[in-house]
Amino acid sequence: MHGARAWSLCGVNHTLSSNRAMDAVAALPTLPFQDWDALICTSRASRAAVQVLLDRQMEFLKERTGAKRFPLPQLPVIPLGVDCDAQALRMSRREQARARFDLEADELAVLFVGRLSFHAKANPVPMYLALERLAQRHRVALIECGWASNPSIDRAFADARAELCPSVRSIRTDGRQEQDRTFSWAAADIFCSLTDNIQETFGLTPIEAMAAALPVVVTDWDGYKDTVRHGIDGFSVPTLTAPPGAGLEPALRHALEIDSYDAYIGHISTTAVVDIDATVRAFEHLTDPDRRHQMGRAGARRAREVYDWQVVVRAYEELWRELAKLRLDKRDTIPATLGRQRGWVARPDPYELFASFPSRTLSGAWRVRQKPGIGLRDVGARLRLKTAILAVFPEVDESTLFRFWQEIGSNGDDVSTFLRRQTLIPGTAGIRALLLLAKLDLISLSEP
């Protein structure tokens, strides 16, 4: 509506697995974006997924219409951020937190933080199995700081813990409560997140753990591939899933609404295999306090250097400067009116779209005058009627419209001259005001 060079459009990706998100990305090649706009991708993995959708759509458009040119927004990778100072402050309460959970000095506390959802976040089975094997040689406590969306899921997690890791002491805290989160972080020795879901594109909790100087054990999956350096900040556990072509049936079932979104992502998560042997080895390495502290310190340094919000916001600002320069540098080759001449293609002026509906169309040459015999009381009464629908006329209120009517007078003028002369109602709203007054039979409009 304002022209392509008015400003740069910039957004950030979140999940990419929902129908709405995939449709939005696939629509980019046909929407009025320019290369001074940007869709920020939070990880290399999410950028790759966006590129797959774009490539598929552009190939379809080439075959369908012969299209050759697809102006697209840039796809820079900028991660999400974390408040490193806040996380470090939490860890200062370690002794109090360990005492709160009755953790002994030789008890290894492994922490998971996040929503408890085995179909949409991380299936706990690999973590439970790995910790049970670790608990055969060490005292282990698992702190799960999170919440389930319903009691049934909560019971499913409890049943899985009882069955798969009976030797591990279980501690549940409410991840929605600030104090519970603080004590959970402060009490932990190791952070673990074995995400296996296509709904994730970044994963914030591992960098929160790094900012808290905790070593991490995570899956080699999605955004975790960018954030955790294997053998430096912690350990990245290999994952395995199906090859391309194996998911067409579940994708089609979801597209046809045979399967819900939850069923779809849950189905795909069941095929994401986590290397449990490698997970056990990672935990075993981190039973050494010196290695934990070394990796925790390395992660804390990396969090401050790369993921602190001050760093991330500076990256946003630098991107915006680059986009602005690109937009201004192209002012000689791209007209300022690009995209503005006729407005938004799919949201046209209704008087253009429905021009075939009326018998006649008002022009500036028509004559306008007050209807004879209409008194001030009649004008006020008609304007106050609910059926006048003034409530949907954002530029005009009853008092303004009354004075507008008074300025018209009874002698008559052409519409163009009157609208230039009056100062009460600006722009094309004056045309609509005239038509409303005519609708209420307060003025007459006549062809020249």
Coordinates of C-alpha atoms in Angstrom, one line a residue:
M1 CA 0.0 0.0 0.0
H2 CA 3.0 2.4 0.6
G3 CA 5.4 1.1 -2.1
A4 CA 8.1 -1.5 -1.9
R5 CA 10.9 1.0 -0.8
A6 CA 9.0 2.5 2.1
W7 CA 10.8 0.2 4.6
S8 CA 12.2 -3.3 5.0
L9 CA 10.0 -6.1 6.3
C10 CA 11.7 -8.4 8.8
G11 CA 10.4 -11.5 10.7
V12 CA 11.7 -14.5 12.7
N13 CA 10.8 -18.1 12.1
H14 CA 9.4 -20.3 14.8
T15 CA 8.0 -23.8 14.1
L16 CA 7.9 -24.8 10.4
S17 CA 5.9 -28.0 10.6
S18 CA 2.4 -26.7 10.9
N19 CA 0.2 -26.2 7.8
R20 CA -0.1 -22.4 8.4
A21 CA 3.7 -22.0 8.7
M22 CA 4.4 -24.1 5.6
D23 CA 1.8 -22.3 3.6
A24 CA 3.2 -18.9 4.7
V25 CA 6.7 -19.9 3.6
A26 CA 5.5 -21.4 0.3
A27 CA 3.7 -18.1 -0.5
L28 CA 6.8 -16.0 -0.3
P29 CA 7.7 -16.3 -4.0
T30 CA 4.4 -14.8 -5.1
L31 CA 4.2 -12.0 -2.5
P32 CA 5.7 -8.5 -3.0
F33 CA 9.0 -9.1 -1.1
Q34 CA 12.3 -7.7 -2.1
D35 CA 15.9 -8.6 -1.3
W36 CA 16.0 -5.8 1.3
D37 CA 13.4 -7.8 3.4
A38 CA 14.4 -10.7 5.6
L39 CA 13.0 -13.8 7.2
I40 CA 15.4 -14.5 10.0
C41 CA 16.1 -18.2 10.6
T42 CA 17.0 -19.1 14.1
S43 CA 19.2 -22.0 13.0
R44 CA 20.9 -23.5 9.9
A45 CA 18.4 -26.4 10.2
S46 CA 15.4 -24.1 10.0
R47 CA 17.0 -22.2 7.1
A48 CA 17.4 -25.5 5.2
A49 CA 13.7 -26.3 5.8
V50 CA 12.6 -22.9 4.6
Q51 CA 14.8 -23.3 1.5
V52 CA 13.2 -26.7 0.7
L53 CA 9.7 -25.2 0.8
L54 CA 10.8 -22.3 -1.4
D55 CA 12.6 -24.5 -3.9
R56 CA 9.5 -26.8 -4.2
Q57 CA 7.2 -23.8 -4.7
M58 CA 9.4 -22.1 -7.3
E59 CA 9.8 -25.3 -9.3
F60 CA 6.0 -25.7 -9.3
L61 CA 5.5 -22.1 -10.5
K62 CA 8.1 -22.5 -13.2
E63 CA 6.2 -25.6 -14.5
R64 CA 2.7 -24.0 -14.0
T65 CA 3.2 -20.5 -15.4
G66 CA 6.7 -20.4 -16.9
A67 CA 7.8 -17.9 -14.2
K68 CA 11.5 -17.1 -14.1
R69 CA 11.9 -14.3 -11.6
F70 CA 11.2 -14.8 -7.9
P71 CA 12.3 -11.8 -5.7
L72 CA 12.7 -13.3 -2.2
P73 CA 13.6 -11.9 1.2
Q74 CA 17.0 -12.7 2.6
L75 CA 17.3 -15.7 4.9
P76 CA 20.0 -14.7 7.5
V77 CA 20.7 -17.1 10.5
I78 CA 20.5 -15.3 13.8
P79 CA 19.8 -17.4 17.0
L80 CA 17.5 -16.6 19.8
G81 CA 19.0 -15.1 22.9
V82 CA 19.3 -15.7 26.6
D83 CA 19.8 -13.4 29.6
C84 CA 23.2 -14.7 30.8
D85 CA 23.3 -12.5 33.9
A86 CA 19.9 -13.8 35.1
Q87 CA 21.0 -17.4 34.6
A88 CA 24.3 -16.8 36.4
L89 CA 22.4 -15.3 39.3
R90 CA 20.2 -18.3 39.6
M91 CA 23.3 -20.5 40.1
S92 CA 24.4 -18.5 43.1
R93 CA 21.6 -20.3 45.0
R94 CA 23.1 -23.8 44.5
E95 CA 23.6 -24.8 48.1
Q96 CA 20.1 -23.7 49.0
A97 CA 18.7 -25.6 46.0
R98 CA 20.6 -28.8 46.7
A99 CA 19.3 -28.7 50.3
R100 CA 15.7 -28.1 49.1
F101 CA 15.8 -31.3 47.1
D102 CA 17.8 -33.3 49.7
L103 CA 20.6 -33.9 47.1
E104 CA 23.7 -35.5 48.6
A105 CA 27.2 -34.4 47.6
D106 CA 27.8 -37.6 45.6
E107 CA 24.3 -37.6 43.9
L108 CA 24.4 -36.6 40.3
A109 CA 21.5 -34.3 39.4
V110 CA 20.4 -34.4 35.8
L111 CA 18.0 -31.6 34.7
F112 CA 15.4 -31.5 32.0
V113 CA 13.5 -28.2 31.5
G114 CA 10.5 -27.7 29.2
R115 CA 7.0 -28.8 28.5
L116 CA 6.4 -32.5 29.1
S117 CA 5.2 -33.7 25.8
F118 CA 6.4 -37.0 24.4
H119 CA 4.7 -36.3 21.0
A120 CA 5.5 -32.6 20.5
K121 CA 8.8 -31.9 22.4
A122 CA 11.0 -34.8 23.5
N123 CA 10.1 -38.4 24.1
P124 CA 11.6 -39.2 27.5
V125 CA 12.3 -42.9 26.8
P126 CA 15.9 -42.6 25.6
M127 CA 16.8 -40.3 28.5
Y128 CA 15.1 -42.7 31.1
L129 CA 16.9 -45.8 29.7
A130 CA 20.3 -44.1 29.6
L131 CA 19.9 -42.8 33.2
E132 CA 18.9 -46.2 34.4
R133 CA 22.1 -47.7 33.0
L134 CA 24.1 -44.9 34.6
A135 CA 22.3 -45.4 37.9
Q136 CA 23.8 -49.0 38.1
R137 CA 27.2 -47.4 38.8
H138 CA 26.3 -43.9 40.3
R139 CA 23.7 -42.2 42.4
V140 CA 21.5 -40.4 40.0
A141 CA 18.6 -38.0 40.5
L142 CA 16.5 -36.7 37.6
I143 CA 14.9 -33.2 38.0
E144 CA 12.1 -32.7 35.5
C145 CA 11.2 -29.0 35.6
G146 CA 8.1 -28.7 33.3
W147 CA 4.4 -29.2 33.0
A148 CA 2.0 -31.4 31.1
S149 CA -1.0 -30.2 29.2
N150 CA -3.3 -32.7 30.9
P151 CA -3.2 -35.3 33.7
S152 CA -3.1 -38.1 31.2
I153 CA 0.3 -37.0 29.8
D154 CA 1.5 -36.5 33.4
R155 CA 0.6 -40.1 34.2
A156 CA 2.3 -41.3 31.0
F157 CA 5.6 -39.7 32.1
A158 CA 5.2 -41.1 35.6
D159 CA 4.5 -44.6 34.3
A160 CA 7.5 -44.5 31.9
R161 CA 9.8 -43.4 34.8
A162 CA 8.6 -46.2 37.0
E163 CA 9.1 -48.8 34.2
L164 CA 12.3 -47.6 32.6
C165 CA 14.4 -45.9 35.4
P166 CA 13.3 -47.3 38.8
S167 CA 16.8 -46.8 40.1
V168 CA 16.8 -43.1 39.4
R169 CA 15.4 -40.7 42.1
S170 CA 12.7 -38.6 40.4
I171 CA 12.1 -35.0 41.3
R172 CA 9.3 -33.1 39.6
T173 CA 9.0 -29.3 39.7
D174 CA 6.6 -26.9 38.1
G175 CA 8.3 -25.2 35.1
R176 CA 5.7 -22.5 35.1
Q177 CA 6.7 -21.2 38.6
E178 CA 9.7 -18.9 38.7
Q179 CA 11.0 -20.2 42.1
D180 CA 10.8 -23.8 40.9
R181 CA 12.7 -23.0 37.8
T182 CA 15.4 -21.1 39.8
F183 CA 15.9 -24.0 42.2
S184 CA 15.9 -26.6 39.5
W185 CA 18.6 -24.8 37.5
A186 CA 20.7 -24.1 40.6
A187 CA 20.6 -27.7 41.9
A188 CA 21.6 -29.4 38.6
D189 CA 25.0 -30.9 37.7
I190 CA 24.1 -31.8 34.0
F191 CA 21.4 -30.5 31.6
C192 CA 19.8 -33.0 29.2
S193 CA 17.4 -32.4 26.3
L194 CA 17.0 -35.3 23.8
T195 CA 14.6 -33.5 21.5
D196 CA 13.3 -35.6 18.6
N197 CA 10.5 -33.5 17.1
I198 CA 10.1 -31.6 13.8
Q199 CA 8.2 -28.9 15.7
E200 CA 11.4 -27.6 17.1
T201 CA 13.7 -25.4 15.0
F202 CA 16.0 -23.9 17.6
G203 CA 15.7 -25.0 21.2
L204 CA 16.3 -22.4 23.9
T205 CA 16.9 -24.5 27.0
P206 CA 20.5 -25.8 26.0
I207 CA 21.8 -22.2 25.8
E208 CA 20.0 -21.4 29.1
A209 CA 22.0 -24.3 30.5
M210 CA 25.2 -23.1 29.0
A211 CA 24.6 -19.6 30.4
A212 CA 24.1 -21.3 33.8
A213 CA 27.5 -23.0 33.3
L214 CA 26.0 -26.5 33.1
P215 CA 27.5 -29.1 30.7
V216 CA 24.8 -30.3 28.3
V217 CA 23.8 -33.6 26.8
V218 CA 21.6 -33.1 23.7
T219 CA 20.6 -34.7 20.5
D220 CA 22.3 -33.9 17.3
W221 CA 19.0 -32.4 16.0
D222 CA 17.6 -29.1 14.6
G223 CA 19.0 -26.0 16.1
Y224 CA 21.0 -27.9 18.7
K225 CA 23.4 -28.6 15.9
D226 CA 24.4 -24.9 16.0
T227 CA 24.4 -24.3 19.7
V228 CA 26.3 -27.2 21.4
R229 CA 29.9 -28.0 20.4
H230 CA 30.4 -31.7 20.9
G231 CA 33.2 -32.4 23.4
I232 CA 33.5 -28.7 24.4
D233 CA 30.2 -27.5 25.9
G234 CA 28.9 -31.0 26.4
F235 CA 28.0 -33.9 24.1
S236 CA 25.8 -34.1 21.1
V237 CA 24.2 -37.5 20.7
P238 CA 23.7 -39.0 17.1
T239 CA 20.1 -39.4 15.8
L240 CA 18.7 -41.4 13.0
T241 CA 15.4 -41.0 11.0
A242 CA 13.8 -42.2 7.7
P243 CA 15.0 -41.2 4.2
P244 CA 13.0 -38.8 2.0
G245 CA 10.0 -40.5 0.4
A246 CA 9.1 -42.4 3.5
G247 CA 6.9 -39.7 4.9
L248 CA 4.5 -39.0 2.0
E249 CA 1.7 -41.1 3.6
P250 CA 1.6 -39.3 7.0
A251 CA 2.0 -35.9 5.2
L252 CA -1.0 -36.7 3.0
R253 CA -3.1 -37.9 5.9
H254 CA -2.4 -34.7 7.7
A255 CA -3.1 -32.5 4.6
L256 CA -6.4 -34.2 4.2
E257 CA -7.2 -33.8 7.9
I258 CA -7.5 -37.5 8.5
D259 CA -4.8 -37.1 11.1
S260 CA -4.6 -34.1 13.4
Y261 CA -1.4 -32.0 13.7
D262 CA -0.6 -33.6 17.0
A263 CA -1.0 -37.1 15.5
Y264 CA 1.2 -36.1 12.5
I265 CA 4.2 -34.7 14.4
G266 CA 3.8 -37.5 17.0
H267 CA 4.0 -40.1 14.1
I268 CA 7.2 -38.5 12.7
S269 CA 8.8 -38.3 16.2
T270 CA 8.4 -42.1 16.6
T271 CA 10.9 -42.6 13.8
A272 CA 13.5 -40.3 15.3
V273 CA 16.0 -42.7 16.9
V274 CA 18.3 -41.4 19.6
D275 CA 21.6 -43.3 20.2
I276 CA 21.2 -44.5 23.7
D277 CA 24.6 -46.0 24.0
A278 CA 26.2 -42.7 23.1
T279 CA 23.9 -41.0 25.6
V280 CA 25.1 -43.3 28.4
R281 CA 28.8 -42.6 27.4
A282 CA 28.1 -38.9 27.5
F283 CA 26.6 -39.1 31.0
E284 CA 29.5 -41.3 32.1
H285 CA 32.1 -38.7 30.9
L286 CA 30.3 -36.1 32.9
T287 CA 30.4 -38.0 36.2
D288 CA 33.9 -36.5 36.5
P289 CA 33.4 -33.1 38.3
D290 CA 36.5 -31.5 36.7
R291 CA 35.1 -32.3 33.2
R292 CA 31.7 -30.9 34.2
H293 CA 33.2 -27.7 35.4
Q294 CA 35.5 -27.4 32.3
M295 CA 32.6 -27.9 29.9
G296 CA 30.3 -25.7 32.0
R297 CA 32.8 -22.8 31.9
A298 CA 33.3 -23.2 28.1
G299 CA 29.5 -23.2 27.6
A300 CA 29.1 -20.1 29.8
R301 CA 31.7 -18.2 27.7
R302 CA 30.1 -19.2 24.5
A303 CA 26.7 -18.2 25.7
R304 CA 28.0 -14.7 26.6
E305 CA 29.9 -14.3 23.3
V306 CA 27.1 -15.6 21.0
Y307 CA 23.7 -16.0 22.6
D308 CA 23.4 -13.2 25.2
W309 CA 20.5 -10.9 24.2
Q310 CA 22.8 -8.0 23.9
V311 CA 24.8 -9.8 21.2
V312 CA 21.7 -11.1 19.4
V313 CA 20.0 -7.6 19.3
R314 CA 23.2 -6.1 17.9
A315 CA 23.0 -8.8 15.2
Y316 CA 19.4 -7.7 14.4
E317 CA 20.5 -4.1 14.3
E318 CA 23.4 -4.8 12.0
L319 CA 21.0 -6.7 9.7
W320 CA 18.6 -3.8 9.6
R321 CA 21.4 -1.4 8.7
E322 CA 22.4 -3.7 5.8
L323 CA 18.8 -4.0 4.6
A324 CA 18.4 -0.2 4.7
K325 CA 21.6 0.4 2.8
L326 CA 20.5 -2.2 0.1
R327 CA 17.0 -0.6 -0.1
L328 CA 18.5 3.0 -0.5
D329 CA 21.3 1.9 -2.9
K330 CA 18.6 0.6 -5.3
R331 CA 16.5 3.8 -5.4
D332 CA 17.8 4.6 -9.0
T333 CA 16.8 1.2 -10.3
I334 CA 13.6 0.4 -8.3
P335 CA 10.8 3.0 -8.6
A336 CA 9.6 4.3 -5.2
T337 CA 6.0 3.6 -6.4
L338 CA 6.7 -0.1 -7.0
G339 CA 3.7 -2.0 -5.7
R340 CA 1.9 1.2 -4.8
Q341 CA 0.1 2.2 -8.0
R342 CA -3.0 0.1 -7.5
G343 CA -2.5 -1.0 -3.9
W344 CA -2.7 -4.5 -2.5
V345 CA -3.7 -6.8 -5.4
A346 CA -6.1 -9.0 -3.4
R347 CA -7.5 -6.2 -1.3
P348 CA -8.6 -3.7 -3.9
D349 CA -10.7 -0.5 -3.5
P350 CA -14.3 -1.9 -3.1
Y351 CA -15.5 0.8 -5.4
E352 CA -13.2 -0.6 -8.1
L353 CA -13.9 -4.3 -7.3
F354 CA -17.7 -3.8 -7.3
A355 CA -17.9 -1.0 -9.9
S356 CA -20.4 -3.1 -11.9
F357 CA -22.9 -3.1 -9.0
P358 CA -24.4 0.4 -9.0
S359 CA -26.3 2.2 -11.8
R360 CA -24.2 5.3 -11.7
T361 CA -20.9 6.6 -10.1
L362 CA -20.4 10.0 -8.5
S363 CA -17.9 12.3 -10.1
G364 CA -16.5 15.7 -9.3
A365 CA -18.7 17.4 -11.8
W366 CA -21.9 16.4 -10.0
R367 CA -23.8 19.2 -8.1
V368 CA -24.4 19.1 -4.4
R369 CA -26.8 21.1 -2.3
Q370 CA -28.9 20.8 0.9
K371 CA -32.3 19.4 0.5
P372 CA -34.9 22.1 0.8
G373 CA -37.2 22.0 3.8
I374 CA -34.7 20.1 6.0
G375 CA -34.4 21.7 9.5
L376 CA -31.5 21.5 11.9
R377 CA -33.6 19.2 14.2
D378 CA -34.2 16.8 11.3
V379 CA -30.4 16.7 10.5
G380 CA -29.5 15.9 14.1
A381 CA -32.2 13.3 14.5
R382 CA -31.2 11.4 11.4
L383 CA -27.5 11.5 12.2
R384 CA -28.2 10.0 15.6
L385 CA -30.1 7.1 14.3
K386 CA -28.4 3.7 14.7
T387 CA -29.3 3.0 11.1
A388 CA -27.1 5.9 10.0
I389 CA -24.2 3.5 11.0
L390 CA -21.9 6.3 11.9
A391 CA -20.1 3.9 14.2
V392 CA -18.4 2.3 11.2
F393 CA -17.2 5.7 9.8
P394 CA -13.8 6.1 11.6
E395 CA -13.0 9.5 10.1
V396 CA -16.2 11.2 11.1
D397 CA -18.4 11.8 14.1
E398 CA -21.9 13.2 14.4
S399 CA -20.8 16.7 15.3
T400 CA -18.3 16.9 12.4
L401 CA -20.8 15.6 9.9
F402 CA -23.4 18.1 11.1
R403 CA -21.0 21.0 10.5
F404 CA -20.0 19.4 7.1
W405 CA -23.7 19.5 6.1
Q406 CA -24.0 23.1 7.1
E407 CA -21.0 24.1 4.9
I408 CA -22.8 22.6 1.9
G409 CA -25.4 25.2 1.9
S410 CA -28.5 25.4 -0.3
N411 CA -27.1 27.2 -3.3
G412 CA -25.3 24.3 -4.8
D413 CA -21.8 23.7 -5.9
D414 CA -20.0 21.0 -7.9
V415 CA -18.5 18.2 -5.8
S416 CA -14.9 19.0 -6.6
T417 CA -15.2 22.6 -5.7
F418 CA -17.0 21.9 -2.5
L419 CA -14.5 19.2 -1.4
R420 CA -11.5 21.6 -2.0
R421 CA -13.2 24.4 -0.1
Q422 CA -14.2 22.5 3.0
T423 CA -11.7 21.6 5.7
L424 CA -13.6 19.4 8.1
I425 CA -13.2 16.0 6.5
P426 CA -10.0 15.2 4.6
G427 CA -9.3 13.2 1.5
T428 CA -11.7 10.7 0.0
A429 CA -13.6 10.5 3.3
G430 CA -15.3 13.7 2.1
I431 CA -16.7 11.8 -0.9
R432 CA -18.1 9.0 1.4
A433 CA -19.5 11.7 3.8
L434 CA -21.4 13.3 0.9
L435 CA -22.9 9.9 -0.1
L436 CA -24.0 9.2 3.5
L437 CA -25.8 12.5 3.7
A438 CA -27.5 11.8 0.4
K439 CA -28.4 8.3 1.7
L440 CA -30.2 10.0 4.7
D441 CA -31.9 12.4 2.2
L442 CA -30.2 15.4 3.8
I443 CA -28.6 16.6 0.5
S444 CA -29.2 16.1 -3.2
L445 CA -26.5 15.0 -5.7
S446 CA -27.3 15.6 -9.3
E447 CA -25.6 15.0 -12.6
P448 CA -24.3 18.0 -14.4

